Amino acid sequence: MTDEEGTNLNFKEILELIDKVADRGIGALEIEQAGVKLRIEGKHAQPHIIQSYAVGEMRNDAPMLPGAPLAAVQAAHTPAALPFADAESDPSLHVITSPIVGTFYRSANPEAEAFVNVGDRVSQGQVLCIVEAMKLMNEIESDVDGVVVHVYPQNAQPVEYGERLFAVKL
């Protein structure tokens, strides 16, 4: 990749970026230079926080979130959630997980209402969300009857195979 000033981003530098994404627990890093986009996705931890830097601005000593410690930002953006351990230990709760890697969407389009909300009664086979993978919109259906007690990912958040999507009280 070459930017407007002629600076090359070589294979070694790309590998270093991949290592930094993994070491710092960054969910994703996207760089665009001279019309070429490079996106590196790491493991996602909730909440998913994206930090943007101008090309050439990110340094090894630069703080990831200027002005606030990461724990404080995460605490401020983390909704009250049912801990996963509670969902596993409570036999009346069923966790629905993502069958594929993709992007989680709560509604069919940005203007539409969410398929389901916390407190809604759902039936087996009812569409709960969409997970987009490779430009295909995959409807994720409930495999149980019950009441939605938690929605784990945020709208438009990347999800991985087996990641928790919903907790349903049976």
PDB file of C-alpha atoms in Angstrom:
ATOM      1  CA  MET A   1       0.000   0.000   0.000  1.00  0.00           C
ATOM      2  CA  THR A   2       1.272   3.479  -0.853  1.00  0.00           C
ATOM      3  CA  ASP A   3      -0.214   6.733   0.423  1.00  0.00           C
ATOM      4  CA  GLU A   4      -0.251  10.124  -1.301  1.00  0.00           C
ATOM      5  CA  GLU A   5       3.208  11.042   0.047  1.00  0.00           C
ATOM      6  CA  GLY A   6       4.692   7.816  -1.372  1.00  0.00           C
ATOM      7  CA  THR A   7       5.090   6.118   2.008  1.00  0.00           C
ATOM      8  CA  ASN A   8       4.866   2.353   1.652  1.00  0.00           C
ATOM      9  CA  LEU A   9       3.119   0.098   4.127  1.00  0.00           C
ATOM     10  CA  ASN A  10       5.020  -3.131   3.628  1.00  0.00           C
ATOM     11  CA  PHE A  11       4.191  -6.661   4.662  1.00  0.00           C
ATOM     12  CA  LYS A  12       6.342  -6.425   7.821  1.00  0.00           C
ATOM     13  CA  GLU A  13       4.484  -3.286   8.959  1.00  0.00           C
ATOM     14  CA  ILE A  14       1.141  -4.972   8.310  1.00  0.00           C
ATOM     15  CA  LEU A  15       2.248  -7.911  10.486  1.00  0.00           C
ATOM     16  CA  GLU A  16       3.291  -5.439  13.211  1.00  0.00           C
ATOM     17  CA  LEU A  17      -0.172  -3.836  13.043  1.00  0.00           C
ATOM     18  CA  ILE A  18      -1.769  -7.265  13.373  1.00  0.00           C
ATOM     19  CA  ASP A  19       0.375  -7.932  16.471  1.00  0.00           C
ATOM     20  CA  LYS A  20      -0.606  -4.558  17.988  1.00  0.00           C
ATOM     21  CA  VAL A  21      -4.305  -5.277  17.398  1.00  0.00           C
ATOM     22  CA  ALA A  22      -3.931  -8.638  19.138  1.00  0.00           C
ATOM     23  CA  ASP A  23      -1.726  -7.330  21.990  1.00  0.00           C
ATOM     24  CA  ARG A  24      -3.989  -4.407  22.855  1.00  0.00           C
ATOM     25  CA  GLY A  25      -7.258  -6.310  22.464  1.00  0.00           C
ATOM     26  CA  ILE A  26      -8.506  -3.936  19.769  1.00  0.00           C
ATOM     27  CA  GLY A  27     -11.690  -5.133  18.061  1.00  0.00           C
ATOM     28  CA  ALA A  28     -10.788  -3.785  14.632  1.00  0.00           C
ATOM     29  CA  LEU A  29      -8.396  -1.424  12.897  1.00  0.00           C
ATOM     30  CA  GLU A  30      -9.091   0.044   9.482  1.00  0.00           C
ATOM     31  CA  ILE A  31      -6.594   2.043   7.445  1.00  0.00           C
ATOM     32  CA  GLU A  32      -7.181   3.603   4.036  1.00  0.00           C
ATOM     33  CA  GLN A  33      -4.311   4.858   1.913  1.00  0.00           C
ATOM     34  CA  ALA A  34      -4.458   5.820  -1.770  1.00  0.00           C
ATOM     35  CA  GLY A  35      -7.850   4.177  -2.163  1.00  0.00           C
ATOM     36  CA  VAL A  36      -6.689   0.857  -0.673  1.00  0.00           C
ATOM     37  CA  LYS A  37      -8.366  -0.243   2.558  1.00  0.00           C
ATOM     38  CA  LEU A  38      -6.787  -2.547   5.108  1.00  0.00           C
ATOM     39  CA  ARG A  39      -9.018  -3.911   7.886  1.00  0.00           C
ATOM     40  CA  ILE A  40      -7.625  -6.007  10.714  1.00  0.00           C
ATOM     41  CA  GLU A  41     -10.164  -7.597  13.045  1.00  0.00           C
ATOM     42  CA  GLY A  42      -9.237  -8.948  16.455  1.00  0.00           C
ATOM     43  CA  LYS A  43     -11.272 -10.648  19.133  1.00  0.00           C
ATOM     44  CA  HIS A  44     -14.153  -8.503  20.291  1.00  0.00           C
ATOM     45  CA  ALA A  45     -14.737  -7.792  23.940  1.00  0.00           C
ATOM     46  CA  GLN A  46     -17.877  -6.030  25.084  1.00  0.00           C
ATOM     47  CA  PRO A  47     -18.288  -3.147  24.809  1.00  0.00           C
ATOM     48  CA  HIS A  48     -16.866  -2.740  21.331  1.00  0.00           C
ATOM     49  CA  ILE A  49     -14.920   0.542  21.295  1.00  0.00           C
ATOM     50  CA  ILE A  50     -13.315   1.844  18.131  1.00  0.00           C
ATOM     51  CA  GLN A  51     -10.576   4.457  18.353  1.00  0.00           C
ATOM     52  CA  SER A  52      -9.808   6.441  15.202  1.00  0.00           C
ATOM     53  CA  TYR A  53      -6.436   7.944  14.341  1.00  0.00           C
ATOM     54  CA  ALA A  54      -5.348   9.806  11.237  1.00  0.00           C
ATOM     55  CA  VAL A  55      -2.804   7.919   9.139  1.00  0.00           C
ATOM     56  CA  GLY A  56       0.611   8.351  10.737  1.00  0.00           C
ATOM     57  CA  GLU A  57      -0.850   9.657  14.025  1.00  0.00           C
ATOM     58  CA  MET A  58      -0.829   6.352  15.978  1.00  0.00           C
ATOM     59  CA  ARG A  59       2.385   5.839  17.953  1.00  0.00           C
ATOM     60  CA  ASN A  60       3.557   3.101  20.293  1.00  0.00           C
ATOM     61  CA  ASP A  61       3.314   5.480  23.262  1.00  0.00           C
ATOM     62  CA  ALA A  62      -0.064   6.976  22.293  1.00  0.00           C
ATOM     63  CA  PRO A  63      -2.855   6.199  24.777  1.00  0.00           C
ATOM     64  CA  MET A  64      -5.686   4.138  23.330  1.00  0.00           C
ATOM     65  CA  LEU A  65      -8.390   6.385  24.771  1.00  0.00           C
ATOM     66  CA  PRO A  66      -7.020   9.858  25.508  1.00  0.00           C
ATOM     67  CA  GLY A  67      -8.381  11.526  28.631  1.00  0.00           C
ATOM     68  CA  ALA A  68     -10.057   8.496  30.233  1.00  0.00           C
ATOM     69  CA  PRO A  69      -8.882   5.135  31.501  1.00  0.00           C
ATOM     70  CA  LEU A  70     -10.230   2.196  29.506  1.00  0.00           C
ATOM     71  CA  ALA A  71     -11.979   0.669  32.549  1.00  0.00           C
ATOM     72  CA  ALA A  72     -13.882   3.928  33.161  1.00  0.00           C
ATOM     73  CA  VAL A  73     -14.988   4.120  29.527  1.00  0.00           C
ATOM     74  CA  GLN A  74     -16.079   0.480  29.546  1.00  0.00           C
ATOM     75  CA  ALA A  75     -18.024   0.933  32.794  1.00  0.00           C
ATOM     76  CA  ALA A  76     -19.768   3.995  31.381  1.00  0.00           C
ATOM     77  CA  HIS A  77     -20.800   2.166  28.195  1.00  0.00           C
ATOM     78  CA  THR A  78     -21.633  -1.278  29.592  1.00  0.00           C
ATOM     79  CA  PRO A  79     -25.371  -1.862  29.998  1.00  0.00           C
ATOM     80  CA  ALA A  80     -26.614  -3.724  33.054  1.00  0.00           C
ATOM     81  CA  ALA A  81     -26.214  -7.292  31.900  1.00  0.00           C
ATOM     82  CA  LEU A  82     -27.065 -10.750  33.074  1.00  0.00           C
ATOM     83  CA  PRO A  83     -23.691 -12.398  33.750  1.00  0.00           C
ATOM     84  CA  PHE A  84     -23.030 -15.417  31.545  1.00  0.00           C
ATOM     85  CA  ALA A  85     -22.396 -17.608  34.601  1.00  0.00           C
ATOM     86  CA  ASP A  86     -25.925 -16.848  35.853  1.00  0.00           C
ATOM     87  CA  ALA A  87     -27.397 -17.811  32.490  1.00  0.00           C
ATOM     88  CA  GLU A  88     -25.506 -21.116  32.606  1.00  0.00           C
ATOM     89  CA  SER A  89     -26.482 -21.903  36.200  1.00  0.00           C
ATOM     90  CA  ASP A  90     -30.156 -20.936  35.859  1.00  0.00           C
ATOM     91  CA  PRO A  91     -32.004 -23.796  34.121  1.00  0.00           C
ATOM     92  CA  SER A  92     -34.895 -21.463  33.242  1.00  0.00           C
ATOM     93  CA  LEU A  93     -32.604 -19.318  31.060  1.00  0.00           C
ATOM     94  CA  HIS A  94     -31.602 -20.297  27.534  1.00  0.00           C
ATOM     95  CA  VAL A  95     -28.759 -18.502  25.716  1.00  0.00           C
ATOM     96  CA  ILE A  96     -29.067 -18.174  21.944  1.00  0.00           C
ATOM     97  CA  THR A  97     -25.677 -17.936  20.248  1.00  0.00           C
ATOM     98  CA  SER A  98     -24.550 -16.848  16.801  1.00  0.00           C
ATOM     99  CA  PRO A  99     -24.313 -19.732  14.330  1.00  0.00           C
ATOM    100  CA  ILE A 100     -21.937 -17.708  12.109  1.00  0.00           C
ATOM    101  CA  VAL A 101     -19.357 -14.927  12.096  1.00  0.00           C
ATOM    102  CA  GLY A 102     -20.789 -11.628  10.877  1.00  0.00           C
ATOM    103  CA  THR A 103     -22.396  -8.337  11.837  1.00  0.00           C
ATOM    104  CA  PHE A 104     -25.335  -8.352  14.263  1.00  0.00           C
ATOM    105  CA  TYR A 105     -28.406  -6.270  13.338  1.00  0.00           C
ATOM    106  CA  ARG A 106     -31.459  -5.917  15.579  1.00  0.00           C
ATOM    107  CA  SER A 107     -33.769  -4.850  12.711  1.00  0.00           C
ATOM    108  CA  ALA A 108     -34.252  -5.432   8.994  1.00  0.00           C
ATOM    109  CA  ASN A 109     -33.085  -1.886   8.169  1.00  0.00           C
ATOM    110  CA  PRO A 110     -31.962   1.210  10.083  1.00  0.00           C
ATOM    111  CA  GLU A 111     -35.439   2.777  10.043  1.00  0.00           C
ATOM    112  CA  ALA A 112     -37.294  -0.368  11.170  1.00  0.00           C
ATOM    113  CA  GLU A 113     -38.017  -1.302  14.768  1.00  0.00           C
ATOM    114  CA  ALA A 114     -36.013  -4.089  16.395  1.00  0.00           C
ATOM    115  CA  PHE A 115     -37.268  -7.613  15.766  1.00  0.00           C
ATOM    116  CA  VAL A 116     -37.412  -8.157  19.560  1.00  0.00           C
ATOM    117  CA  ASN A 117     -36.703  -6.169  22.707  1.00  0.00           C
ATOM    118  CA  VAL A 118     -36.044  -7.149  26.317  1.00  0.00           C
ATOM    119  CA  GLY A 119     -39.363  -8.236  27.814  1.00  0.00           C
ATOM    120  CA  ASP A 120     -40.855  -9.474  24.523  1.00  0.00           C
ATOM    121  CA  ARG A 121     -42.354 -12.968  24.396  1.00  0.00           C
ATOM    122  CA  VAL A 122     -40.851 -15.026  21.563  1.00  0.00           C
ATOM    123  CA  SER A 123     -41.875 -18.281  19.959  1.00  0.00           C
ATOM    124  CA  GLN A 124     -39.758 -21.020  18.466  1.00  0.00           C
ATOM    125  CA  GLY A 125     -38.990 -20.096  14.844  1.00  0.00           C
ATOM    126  CA  GLN A 126     -39.531 -16.345  15.378  1.00  0.00           C
ATOM    127  CA  VAL A 127     -36.858 -14.102  13.836  1.00  0.00           C
ATOM    128  CA  LEU A 128     -34.790 -12.411  16.571  1.00  0.00           C
ATOM    129  CA  CYS A 129     -32.122 -10.620  14.539  1.00  0.00           C
ATOM    130  CA  ILE A 130     -30.043 -10.671  11.383  1.00  0.00           C
ATOM    131  CA  VAL A 131     -26.375 -11.605  11.166  1.00  0.00           C
ATOM    132  CA  GLU A 132     -24.835 -10.325   7.945  1.00  0.00           C
ATOM    133  CA  ALA A 133     -22.026 -12.463   6.576  1.00  0.00           C
ATOM    134  CA  MET A 134     -20.428 -11.864   3.191  1.00  0.00           C
ATOM    135  CA  LYS A 135     -23.279  -9.580   2.077  1.00  0.00           C
ATOM    136  CA  LEU A 136     -25.869 -12.246   2.950  1.00  0.00           C
ATOM    137  CA  MET A 137     -28.529 -11.376   5.525  1.00  0.00           C
ATOM    138  CA  ASN A 138     -29.043 -14.451   7.732  1.00  0.00           C
ATOM    139  CA  GLU A 139     -32.177 -14.403   9.874  1.00  0.00           C
ATOM    140  CA  ILE A 140     -31.505 -15.872  13.309  1.00  0.00           C
ATOM    141  CA  GLU A 141     -34.575 -17.560  14.764  1.00  0.00           C
ATOM    142  CA  SER A 142     -35.429 -18.480  18.323  1.00  0.00           C
ATOM    143  CA  ASP A 143     -35.071 -22.163  19.084  1.00  0.00           C
ATOM    144  CA  VAL A 144     -37.264 -21.909  22.214  1.00  0.00           C
ATOM    145  CA  ASP A 145     -40.433 -20.257  23.497  1.00  0.00           C
ATOM    146  CA  GLY A 146     -39.943 -17.697  26.249  1.00  0.00           C
ATOM    147  CA  VAL A 147     -39.299 -14.075  27.203  1.00  0.00           C
ATOM    148  CA  VAL A 148     -36.190 -12.154  26.091  1.00  0.00           C
ATOM    149  CA  VAL A 149     -34.308 -11.050  29.227  1.00  0.00           C
ATOM    150  CA  HIS A 150     -31.098  -9.790  27.620  1.00  0.00           C
ATOM    151  CA  VAL A 151     -29.697  -8.760  24.240  1.00  0.00           C
ATOM    152  CA  TYR A 152     -25.909  -9.129  24.441  1.00  0.00           C
ATOM    153  CA  PRO A 153     -24.375  -7.413  21.363  1.00  0.00           C
ATOM    154  CA  GLN A 154     -24.982  -3.822  20.331  1.00  0.00           C
ATOM    155  CA  ASN A 155     -26.609  -3.127  16.963  1.00  0.00           C
ATOM    156  CA  ALA A 156     -24.125  -3.324  14.040  1.00  0.00           C
ATOM    157  CA  GLN A 157     -21.523  -5.004  16.272  1.00  0.00           C
ATOM    158  CA  PRO A 158     -19.389  -7.789  14.797  1.00  0.00           C
ATOM    159  CA  VAL A 159     -20.124 -11.190  16.346  1.00  0.00           C
ATOM    160  CA  GLU A 160     -18.243 -14.449  16.245  1.00  0.00           C
ATOM    161  CA  TYR A 161     -19.401 -18.037  15.943  1.00  0.00           C
ATOM    162  CA  GLY A 162     -20.823 -19.155  19.293  1.00  0.00           C
ATOM    163  CA  GLU A 163     -21.020 -15.637  20.740  1.00  0.00           C
ATOM    164  CA  ARG A 164     -24.038 -14.939  22.970  1.00  0.00           C
ATOM    165  CA  LEU A 165     -26.841 -13.021  21.246  1.00  0.00           C
ATOM    166  CA  PHE A 166     -29.885 -13.360  23.520  1.00  0.00           C
ATOM    167  CA  ALA A 167     -30.887 -14.781  26.899  1.00  0.00           C
ATOM    168  CA  VAL A 168     -34.447 -16.133  26.938  1.00  0.00           C
ATOM    169  CA  LYS A 169     -36.327 -17.089  30.118  1.00  0.00           C
ATOM    170  CA  LEU A 170     -38.195 -20.298  29.455  1.00  0.00           C
TER     171      LEU A 170
END
